[in-house]
PDB file of C-alpha atoms and ligand atoms in Angstrom:
ATOM      1  CA  MET A 186       8.964  28.288  -2.000  1.00 97.00           C
ATOM      2  CA  GLU A 187       8.670  30.586  -5.004  1.00 98.00           C
ATOM      3  CA  ALA A 188      11.878  29.381  -6.716  1.00 98.00           C
ATOM      4  CA  LEU A 189      11.001  25.709  -6.151  1.00 98.00           C
ATOM      5  CA  ILE A 190       7.544  26.237  -7.596  1.00 98.00           C
ATOM      6  CA  ARG A 191       8.915  28.166 -10.593  1.00 98.00           C
ATOM      7  CA  THR A 192      11.510  25.524 -11.501  1.00 98.00           C
ATOM      8  CA  GLY A 193       9.038  22.722 -10.775  1.00 98.00           C
ATOM      9  CA  LEU A 194       6.497  24.245 -13.161  1.00 98.00           C
ATOM     10  CA  ALA A 195       9.228  24.437 -15.808  1.00 98.00           C
ATOM     11  CA  GLN A 196       9.982  20.734 -15.271  1.00 97.00           C
ATOM     12  CA  LEU A 197       6.293  20.001 -15.784  1.00 97.00           C
ATOM     13  CA  GLY A 198       6.449  21.868 -19.097  1.00 97.00           C
ATOM     14  CA  GLN A 199       4.212  24.654 -17.769  1.00 97.00           C
ATOM     15  CA  ALA A 200       6.662  27.592 -17.917  1.00 93.00           C
ATOM     16  CA  GLY A 201       5.104  30.225 -20.171  1.00 93.00           C
ATOM     17  CA  ARG A 202       1.702  28.527 -19.994  1.00 96.00           C
ATOM     18  CA  VAL A 203       0.790  29.651 -16.492  1.00 98.00           C
ATOM     19  CA  PRO A 204       0.563  33.303 -15.383  1.00 98.00           C
ATOM     20  CA  GLU A 205       3.940  34.925 -14.684  1.00 97.00           C
ATOM     21  CA  ASP A 206       2.918  35.773 -11.114  1.00 97.00           C
ATOM     22  CA  ALA A 207       1.620  32.242 -10.317  1.00 98.00           C
ATOM     23  CA  PRO A 208       4.760  31.050  -8.439  1.00 98.00           C
ATOM     24  CA  ALA A 209       4.745  34.162  -6.226  1.00 98.00           C
ATOM     25  CA  LEU A 210       1.010  33.832  -5.570  1.00 98.00           C
ATOM     26  CA  LEU A 211       1.333  30.137  -4.683  1.00 98.00           C
ATOM     27  CA  ALA A 212       4.270  30.909  -2.375  1.00 98.00           C
ATOM     28  CA  ARG A 213       2.138  33.561  -0.649  1.00 98.00           C
ATOM     29  CA  TYR A 214      -0.677  31.015  -0.273  1.00 98.00           C
ATOM     30  CA  GLY A 215       1.818  28.516   1.165  1.00 98.00           C
ATOM     31  CA  ALA A 216       3.074  31.100   3.666  1.00 98.00           C
ATOM     32  CA  LEU A 217      -0.502  31.906   4.773  1.00 98.00           C
ATOM     33  CA  LEU A 218      -1.150  28.164   5.125  1.00 98.00           C
ATOM     34  CA  LEU A 219       1.898  27.587   7.336  1.00 98.00           C
ATOM     35  CA  GLU A 220       1.133  30.654   9.432  1.00 98.00           C
ATOM     36  CA  LYS A 221      -2.458  29.555  10.120  1.00 98.00           C
ATOM     37  CA  ASN A 222      -1.373  25.947  10.597  1.00 98.00           C
ATOM     38  CA  ARG A 223       0.268  26.984  13.881  1.00 97.00           C
ATOM     39  CA  VAL A 224      -3.169  27.548  15.398  1.00 97.00           C
ATOM     40  CA  MET A 225      -5.516  25.481  13.196  1.00 97.00           C
ATOM     41  CA  ASN A 226      -5.084  21.971  11.836  1.00 96.00           C
ATOM     42  CA  LEU A 227      -4.824  22.582   8.091  1.00 97.00           C
ATOM     43  CA  THR A 228      -1.965  20.352   6.929  1.00 97.00           C
ATOM     44  CA  ALA A 229       0.450  17.720   8.220  1.00 97.00           C
ATOM     45  CA  ILE A 230       3.128  19.196   5.939  1.00 97.00           C
ATOM     46  CA  THR A 231       5.069  21.814   7.857  1.00 95.00           C
ATOM     47  CA  GLN A 232       8.273  22.494   5.874  1.00 97.00           C
ATOM     48  CA  PRO A 233       8.062  25.255   3.233  1.00 98.00           C
ATOM     49  CA  GLN A 234       9.901  23.163   0.614  1.00 98.00           C
ATOM     50  CA  ASP A 235       7.412  20.324   1.146  1.00 98.00           C
ATOM     51  CA  VAL A 236       4.466  22.700   0.839  1.00 98.00           C
ATOM     52  CA  ALA A 237       5.961  23.863  -2.469  1.00 98.00           C
ATOM     53  CA  THR A 238       6.395  20.329  -3.802  1.00 98.00           C
ATOM     54  CA  LEU A 239       3.870  18.000  -2.137  1.00 98.00           C
ATOM     55  CA  HIS A 240       1.052  20.543  -2.180  1.00 98.00           C
ATOM     56  CA  MET A 241       1.592  23.134  -4.951  1.00 98.00           C
ATOM     57  CA  LEU A 242       3.503  21.101  -7.545  1.00 98.00           C
ATOM     58  CA  ASP A 243       1.476  17.956  -6.843  1.00 98.00           C
ATOM     59  CA  CYS A 244      -1.663  19.915  -7.773  1.00 98.00           C
ATOM     60  CA  ALA A 245       0.124  21.422 -10.784  1.00 98.00           C
ATOM     61  CA  THR A 246       0.576  17.920 -12.212  1.00 98.00           C
ATOM     62  CA  LEU A 247      -3.159  18.005 -13.009  1.00 98.00           C
ATOM     63  CA  LEU A 248      -2.646  20.795 -15.542  1.00 98.00           C
ATOM     64  CA  ASP A 249      -1.923  18.555 -18.500  1.00 95.00           C
ATOM     65  CA  CYS A 250      -4.540  15.944 -17.569  1.00 96.00           C
ATOM     66  CA  ALA A 251      -7.404  18.051 -18.969  1.00 97.00           C
ATOM     67  CA  ARG A 252      -8.233  21.375 -20.651  1.00 97.00           C
ATOM     68  CA  PHE A 253      -9.427  23.591 -17.839  1.00 98.00           C
ATOM     69  CA  GLU A 254      -9.672  26.942 -19.667  1.00 97.00           C
ATOM     70  CA  GLY A 255     -13.095  28.554 -19.247  1.00 98.00           C
ATOM     71  CA  LYS A 256     -14.522  25.479 -17.492  1.00 98.00           C
ATOM     72  CA  THR A 257     -16.009  24.863 -14.030  1.00 98.00           C
ATOM     73  CA  LEU A 258     -14.526  22.615 -11.338  1.00 98.00           C
ATOM     74  CA  ILE A 259     -15.640  21.481  -7.895  1.00 98.00           C
ATOM     75  CA  ASP A 260     -12.962  20.344  -5.441  1.00 98.00           C
ATOM     76  CA  VAL A 261     -14.648  17.862  -3.095  1.00 98.00           C
ATOM     77  CA  GLY A 262     -13.174  17.689   0.432  1.00 98.00           C
ATOM     78  CA  THR A 263     -10.775  20.501  -0.383  1.00 98.00           C
ATOM     79  CA  GLY A 264      -9.396  20.867   3.177  1.00 98.00           C
ATOM     80  CA  ALA A 265      -6.917  23.747   2.970  1.00 98.00           C
ATOM     81  CA  GLY A 266      -7.686  24.197  -0.741  1.00 98.00           C
ATOM     82  CA  PHE A 267      -6.050  21.265  -2.543  1.00 98.00           C
ATOM     83  CA  PRO A 268      -6.146  20.802  -5.465  1.00 98.00           C
ATOM     84  CA  GLY A 269      -8.677  23.529  -6.362  1.00 98.00           C
ATOM     85  CA  LEU A 270      -6.891  26.644  -5.162  1.00 98.00           C
ATOM     86  CA  PRO A 271      -3.528  26.025  -6.898  1.00 98.00           C
ATOM     87  CA  LEU A 272      -5.425  25.078 -10.062  1.00 98.00           C
ATOM     88  CA  LYS A 273      -7.268  28.413  -9.967  1.00 98.00           C
ATOM     89  CA  VAL A 274      -3.958  30.292  -9.687  1.00 98.00           C
ATOM     90  CA  LEU A 275      -2.404  28.268 -12.513  1.00 98.00           C
ATOM     91  CA  ALA A 276      -5.455  28.317 -14.812  1.00 98.00           C
ATOM     92  CA  PRO A 277      -7.225  31.581 -13.939  1.00 98.00           C
ATOM     93  CA  SER A 278     -10.131  31.207 -16.377  1.00 98.00           C
ATOM     94  CA  LEU A 279     -11.244  28.055 -14.532  1.00 98.00           C
ATOM     95  CA  GLU A 280     -14.200  28.754 -12.232  1.00 98.00           C
ATOM     96  CA  VAL A 281     -13.614  26.899  -8.976  1.00 98.00           C
ATOM     97  CA  THR A 282     -15.856  25.783  -6.109  1.00 98.00           C
ATOM     98  CA  LEU A 283     -14.033  24.531  -3.015  1.00 98.00           C
ATOM     99  CA  LEU A 284     -16.305  22.281  -0.938  1.00 98.00           C
ATOM    100  CA  ASP A 285     -15.614  21.048   2.579  1.00 98.00           C
ATOM    101  CA  SER A 286     -17.623  19.862   5.539  1.00 98.00           C
ATOM    102  CA  LEU A 287     -15.453  21.651   8.121  1.00 98.00           C
ATOM    103  CA  SER A 288     -16.652  25.233   8.508  1.00 98.00           C
ATOM    104  CA  LYS A 289     -13.447  26.535  10.113  1.00 98.00           C
ATOM    105  CA  ARG A 290     -11.446  25.470   7.066  1.00 98.00           C
ATOM    106  CA  VAL A 291     -14.013  26.979   4.708  1.00 98.00           C
ATOM    107  CA  ASP A 292     -13.899  30.291   6.629  1.00 98.00           C
ATOM    108  CA  TRP A 293     -10.107  30.331   6.373  1.00 98.00           C
ATOM    109  CA  LEU A 294     -10.321  29.537   2.657  1.00 98.00           C
ATOM    110  CA  SER A 295     -12.727  32.439   2.070  1.00 98.00           C
ATOM    111  CA  GLN A 296     -10.325  34.800   3.846  1.00 98.00           C
ATOM    112  CA  THR A 297      -7.381  33.415   1.883  1.00 98.00           C
ATOM    113  CA  ILE A 298      -9.171  33.811  -1.454  1.00 98.00           C
ATOM    114  CA  GLY A 299      -9.696  37.482  -0.502  1.00 98.00           C
ATOM    115  CA  ALA A 300      -6.106  37.938   0.668  1.00 98.00           C
ATOM    116  CA  LEU A 301      -4.779  36.542  -2.619  1.00 98.00           C
ATOM    117  CA  GLY A 302      -7.143  38.764  -4.623  1.00 98.00           C
ATOM    118  CA  LEU A 303      -8.626  35.816  -6.539  1.00 98.00           C
ATOM    119  CA  GLU A 304     -11.926  36.052  -8.418  1.00 98.00           C
ATOM    120  CA  GLY A 305     -14.050  33.271  -9.859  1.00 98.00           C
ATOM    121  CA  ILE A 306     -13.427  30.979  -6.896  1.00 98.00           C
ATOM    122  CA  ARG A 307     -15.622  30.381  -3.843  1.00 98.00           C
ATOM    123  CA  ALA A 308     -15.422  28.271  -0.716  1.00 98.00           C
ATOM    124  CA  VAL A 309     -18.623  26.446   0.222  1.00 98.00           C
ATOM    125  CA  HIS A 310     -19.386  24.748   3.513  1.00 98.00           C
ATOM    126  CA  GLY A 311     -21.271  21.478   3.120  1.00 98.00           C
ATOM    127  CA  ARG A 312     -21.172  17.726   2.866  1.00 98.00           C
ATOM    128  CA  ALA A 313     -20.687  16.396  -0.652  1.00 98.00           C
ATOM    129  CA  GLU A 314     -23.466  13.820  -0.300  1.00 98.00           C
ATOM    130  CA  GLU A 315     -25.909  16.642   0.519  1.00 98.00           C
ATOM    131  CA  ALA A 316     -24.626  19.205  -2.000  1.00 98.00           C
ATOM    132  CA  GLY A 317     -24.755  16.484  -4.660  1.00 98.00           C
ATOM    133  CA  ARG A 318     -28.554  16.342  -4.285  1.00 98.00           C
ATOM    134  CA  ASP A 319     -28.949  20.129  -4.396  1.00 98.00           C
ATOM    135  CA  PRO A 320     -30.034  21.365  -7.871  1.00 98.00           C
ATOM    136  CA  ALA A 321     -27.645  24.315  -7.498  1.00 98.00           C
ATOM    137  CA  PHE A 322     -24.721  21.848  -7.554  1.00 98.00           C
ATOM    138  CA  ARG A 323     -25.978  18.636  -9.141  1.00 98.00           C
ATOM    139  CA  GLU A 324     -24.764  18.025 -12.725  1.00 98.00           C
ATOM    140  CA  ARG A 325     -23.452  21.623 -12.893  1.00 98.00           C
ATOM    141  CA  PHE A 326     -19.697  21.120 -13.274  1.00 98.00           C
ATOM    142  CA  ASP A 327     -17.298  20.246 -16.095  1.00 98.00           C
ATOM    143  CA  PHE A 328     -14.801  18.790 -13.627  1.00 98.00           C
ATOM    144  CA  ALA A 329     -14.740  17.357 -10.129  1.00 98.00           C
ATOM    145  CA  ALA A 330     -11.442  16.741  -8.351  1.00 98.00           C
ATOM    146  CA  ALA A 331     -10.495  15.193  -5.033  1.00 98.00           C
ATOM    147  CA  ARG A 332      -7.300  14.348  -3.169  1.00 98.00           C
ATOM    148  CA  ALA A 333      -6.998  12.353   0.064  1.00 95.00           C
ATOM    149  CA  VAL A 334     -10.718  12.251   0.886  1.00 96.00           C
ATOM    150  CA  ALA A 335     -12.016   8.659   0.659  1.00 95.00           C
ATOM    151  CA  ASP A 336     -11.749   5.293  -1.034  1.00 96.00           C
ATOM    152  CA  LEU A 337     -12.473   5.585  -4.766  1.00 97.00           C
ATOM    153  CA  ARG A 338     -15.784   3.673  -4.558  1.00 97.00           C
ATOM    154  CA  LEU A 339     -17.156   6.177  -2.042  1.00 97.00           C
ATOM    155  CA  LEU A 340     -15.459   9.073  -3.752  1.00 98.00           C
ATOM    156  CA  CYS A 341     -17.174   8.306  -7.057  1.00 98.00           C
ATOM    157  CA  GLU A 342     -20.555   8.393  -5.336  1.00 98.00           C
ATOM    158  CA  LEU A 343     -19.630  11.742  -3.774  1.00 98.00           C
ATOM    159  CA  CYS A 344     -18.194  13.288  -6.947  1.00 98.00           C
ATOM    160  CA  LEU A 345     -19.942  11.959 -10.074  1.00 98.00           C
ATOM    161  CA  PRO A 346     -23.351  13.534  -9.217  1.00 98.00           C
ATOM    162  CA  PHE A 347     -21.750  17.002  -9.546  1.00 98.00           C
ATOM    163  CA  LEU A 348     -20.698  16.413 -13.159  1.00 98.00           C
ATOM    164  CA  LYS A 349     -22.511  17.321 -16.341  1.00 98.00           C
ATOM    165  CA  VAL A 350     -22.666  14.478 -18.852  1.00 98.00           C
ATOM    166  CA  GLY A 351     -19.357  14.765 -20.731  1.00 98.00           C
ATOM    167  CA  GLY A 352     -17.605  16.062 -17.600  1.00 98.00           C
ATOM    168  CA  ARG A 353     -14.631  14.422 -15.919  1.00 98.00           C
ATOM    169  CA  PHE A 354     -13.679  13.385 -12.409  1.00 98.00           C
ATOM    170  CA  LEU A 355      -9.976  13.551 -11.524  1.00 98.00           C
ATOM    171  CA  ALA A 356      -9.126  11.465  -8.462  1.00 98.00           C
ATOM    172  CA  MET A 357      -5.602  12.050  -7.123  1.00 98.00           C
ATOM    173  CA  LYS A 358      -4.214   8.804  -5.732  1.00 98.00           C
ATOM    174  CA  GLY A 359      -0.950   7.001  -4.999  1.00 96.00           C
ATOM    175  CA  THR A 360       0.527   4.547  -7.484  1.00 97.00           C
ATOM    176  CA  ASP A 361      -0.552   1.658  -5.242  1.00 96.00           C
ATOM    177  CA  CYS A 362      -4.248   2.244  -6.032  1.00 96.00           C
ATOM    178  CA  GLY A 363      -4.680  -0.655  -8.500  1.00 94.00           C
ATOM    179  CA  ASP A 364      -7.006  -2.715  -6.276  1.00 96.00           C
ATOM    180  CA  GLU A 365      -8.931   0.377  -5.232  1.00 97.00           C
ATOM    181  CA  VAL A 366      -9.577   1.231  -8.888  1.00 98.00           C
ATOM    182  CA  ASP A 367     -10.626  -2.331  -9.744  1.00 97.00           C
ATOM    183  CA  LYS A 368     -13.060  -2.366  -6.816  1.00 97.00           C
ATOM    184  CA  ALA A 369     -14.528   0.958  -7.949  1.00 98.00           C
ATOM    185  CA  LEU A 370     -15.394  -0.201 -11.484  1.00 98.00           C
ATOM    186  CA  PRO A 371     -18.979  -1.312 -10.655  1.00 97.00           C
ATOM    187  CA  ALA A 372     -19.619   1.972  -8.800  1.00 97.00           C
ATOM    188  CA  ILE A 373     -18.300   4.007 -11.732  1.00 98.00           C
ATOM    189  CA  GLN A 374     -20.687   2.226 -14.091  1.00 98.00           C
ATOM    190  CA  VAL A 375     -23.752   2.508 -11.824  1.00 98.00           C
ATOM    191  CA  LEU A 376     -23.125   6.225 -11.304  1.00 98.00           C
ATOM    192  CA  GLY A 377     -22.977   6.971 -15.033  1.00 98.00           C
ATOM    193  CA  GLY A 378     -19.221   6.971 -15.459  1.00 98.00           C
ATOM    194  CA  ARG A 379     -16.546   5.282 -17.528  1.00 98.00           C
ATOM    195  CA  LEU A 380     -12.944   4.752 -16.450  1.00 98.00           C
ATOM    196  CA  GLU A 381     -11.019   6.795 -18.998  1.00 98.00           C
ATOM    197  CA  GLY A 382      -7.441   6.396 -17.881  1.00 96.00           C
ATOM    198  CA  ARG A 383      -4.688   6.460 -15.308  1.00 97.00           C
ATOM    199  CA  ILE A 384      -1.951   9.075 -15.547  1.00 97.00           C
ATOM    200  CA  ASP A 385       1.277   8.836 -13.518  1.00 97.00           C
ATOM    201  CA  ARG A 386       3.230  11.993 -12.747  1.00 96.00           C
ATOM    202  CA  LEU A 387       6.510  12.501 -10.909  1.00 97.00           C
ATOM    203  CA  ILE A 388       6.248  15.499  -8.590  1.00 98.00           C
ATOM    204  CA  PRO A 389       9.229  17.750  -9.440  1.00 98.00           C
ATOM    205  CA  HIS A 390      12.054  17.961  -6.862  1.00 97.00           C
ATOM    206  CA  THR A 391      10.815  14.742  -5.171  1.00 97.00           C
ATOM    207  CA  GLY A 392      11.067  11.036  -5.862  1.00 95.00           C
ATOM    208  CA  VAL A 393       7.316  10.790  -5.451  1.00 97.00           C
ATOM    209  CA  THR A 394       5.022   9.654  -8.255  1.00 97.00           C
ATOM    210  CA  HIS A 395       1.286  10.161  -7.945  1.00 97.00           C
ATOM    211  CA  ARG A 396      -1.500   8.790 -10.116  1.00 98.00           C
ATOM    212  CA  VAL A 397      -4.533  10.592 -11.477  1.00 98.00           C
ATOM    213  CA  ILE A 398      -7.574   8.411 -12.137  1.00 98.00           C
ATOM    214  CA  LEU A 399      -9.739   9.926 -14.870  1.00 98.00           C
ATOM    215  CA  VAL A 400     -13.438   9.083 -14.983  1.00 98.00           C
ATOM    216  CA  GLU A 401     -15.667  10.429 -17.737  1.00 98.00           C
ATOM    217  CA  LYS A 402     -19.375  10.931 -17.053  1.00 98.00           C
ATOM    218  CA  ILE A 403     -21.248   9.350 -19.942  1.00 98.00           C
ATOM    219  CA  SER A 404     -24.832   9.324 -18.613  1.00 98.00           C
ATOM    220  CA  PRO A 405     -26.806  11.059 -15.829  1.00 98.00           C
ATOM    221  CA  THR A 406     -26.297   9.726 -12.314  1.00 98.00           C
ATOM    222  CA  PRO A 407     -29.449   7.921 -11.126  1.00 98.00           C
ATOM    223  CA  GLU A 408     -31.622  10.029  -8.784  1.00 97.00           C
ATOM    224  CA  LYS A 409     -31.011   7.866  -5.726  1.00 97.00           C
ATOM    225  CA  TYR A 410     -27.296   8.743  -5.589  1.00 98.00           C
ATOM    226  CA  PRO A 411     -25.516  10.017  -3.605  1.00 98.00           C
ATOM    227  CA  ARG A 412     -26.930   8.171  -0.609  1.00 98.00           C
ATOM    228  CA  ARG A 413     -26.401   9.161   3.014  1.00 97.00           C
ATOM    229  CA  TRP A 414     -22.785   8.795   4.201  1.00 96.00           C
ATOM    230  CA  ALA A 415     -23.588   5.997   6.664  1.00 96.00           C
ATOM    231  CA  LYS A 416     -25.390   4.060   3.955  1.00 96.00           C
ATOM    232  CA  MET A 417     -22.512   4.514   1.501  1.00 96.00           C
ATOM    233  CA  GLN A 418     -20.020   3.200   4.017  1.00 94.00           C
ATOM    234  CA  LYS A 419     -22.234   0.287   5.023  1.00 96.00           C
ATOM    235  CA  ALA A 420     -23.018  -0.780   1.464  1.00 96.00           C
ATOM    236  CA  PRO A 421     -20.456   0.615  -0.994  1.00 94.00           C
ATOM    237  CA  LEU A 422     -21.478   0.251  -4.607  1.00 94.00           C
TER     238      LEU A 422
HETATM  239  N1  LIG B 247      -8.086  17.576  -0.378  1.00 70.12           N
HETATM  240  C1  LIG B 247      -7.267  18.146   0.689  1.00 70.12           C
HETATM  241  C2  LIG B 247      -5.814  17.761   0.516  1.00 70.12           C
HETATM  242  O1  LIG B 247      -5.511  16.921  -0.328  1.00 70.12           O
HETATM  243  O2  LIG B 247      -4.967  18.319   1.232  1.00 70.12           O
HETATM  244  C3  LIG B 247      -7.798  17.781   2.065  1.00 70.12           C
HETATM  245  C4  LIG B 247      -7.701  16.351   2.441  1.00 70.12           C
HETATM  246  S1  LIG B 247      -8.307  16.058   4.070  1.00 70.12           S
HETATM  247  C5  LIG B 247      -7.449  14.600   4.499  1.00 70.12           C
HETATM  248  C6  LIG B 247      -9.977  15.511   3.756  1.00 70.12           C
HETATM  249  C7  LIG B 247     -10.986  16.660   3.759  1.00 70.12           C
HETATM  250  O3  LIG B 247     -12.211  16.175   3.248  1.00 70.12           O
HETATM  251  C8  LIG B 247     -11.259  17.219   5.131  1.00 70.12           C
HETATM  252  O4  LIG B 247     -11.070  18.630   5.124  1.00 70.12           O
HETATM  253  C9  LIG B 247     -12.724  16.853   5.410  1.00 70.12           C
HETATM  254  O5  LIG B 247     -13.395  17.844   6.156  1.00 70.12           O
HETATM  255  C10 LIG B 247     -13.279  16.734   4.002  1.00 70.12           C
HETATM  256  N2  LIG B 247     -14.420  15.815   3.848  1.00 70.12           N
HETATM  257  C11 LIG B 247     -14.472  14.501   4.214  1.00 70.12           C
HETATM  258  N3  LIG B 247     -15.666  13.974   3.879  1.00 70.12           N
HETATM  259  C12 LIG B 247     -16.382  14.962   3.287  1.00 70.12           C
HETATM  260  C13 LIG B 247     -17.695  15.044   2.735  1.00 70.12           C
HETATM  261  N4  LIG B 247     -18.501  13.980   2.745  1.00 70.12           N
HETATM  262  N5  LIG B 247     -18.095  16.210   2.193  1.00 70.12           N
HETATM  263  C14 LIG B 247     -17.281  17.283   2.204  1.00 70.12           C
HETATM  264  N6  LIG B 247     -16.027  17.282   2.715  1.00 70.12           N
HETATM  265  C15 LIG B 247     -15.579  16.135   3.260  1.00 70.12           C
END
């Protein structure tokens, strides 16, 4: 895994920009993930080379989508830590909150953060629609990120409340997300956002291209959002 990650980072133009020990640390994280995955459902990806590419390098493609140095980021529906944990390793001055509603995954993440010796990163157990109403989390972050959690309309309601005005939401999607983005435009506006751009990136060592949807927060999210999950699903914005 380490060699694939190192050469992949070079292909992404990140060699020399990320810490020297980042490939080794990400490979160690990948090994811990695969080991635990034998007894706990953490990922459908089970081959080390795929963990290196489709998890670690996929997350690394975010690096040139924003300036993360010294900023704060919440990873909503982080699962086994993607994309927040690789981003922390690759941009160590970024302060990261990993949020997930499954406590077993959050417990494993807390142990893994300790095992990797990382500081300035925490794993929090909770539902995004509840944390987004909590003053300790609401409008506190420079960035929110999410991969493989929900349709963009719902995801914007889950993620935009966490952002400070001027902050950005990075939604990791496939390249077939055109309709999904179009349908999310009213929600983005209502929640205080503005669609800023779409960035396509080829994941090194694969033929797979993913798309990052960038949403800038330009005004505070109205008090009544996020709504309860059932309500969001029943009446998406
Ligand atoms: N982001 C990770 C990735 O790309 O590998 C995990 C994706 S997994 C398919 C979706 C995760 O989102 C699950 O771990 C689930 O528990 C979490 N999740 C779903 N809805 C959530 C919510 N409303 N609040 C917090 N976490 C949520």
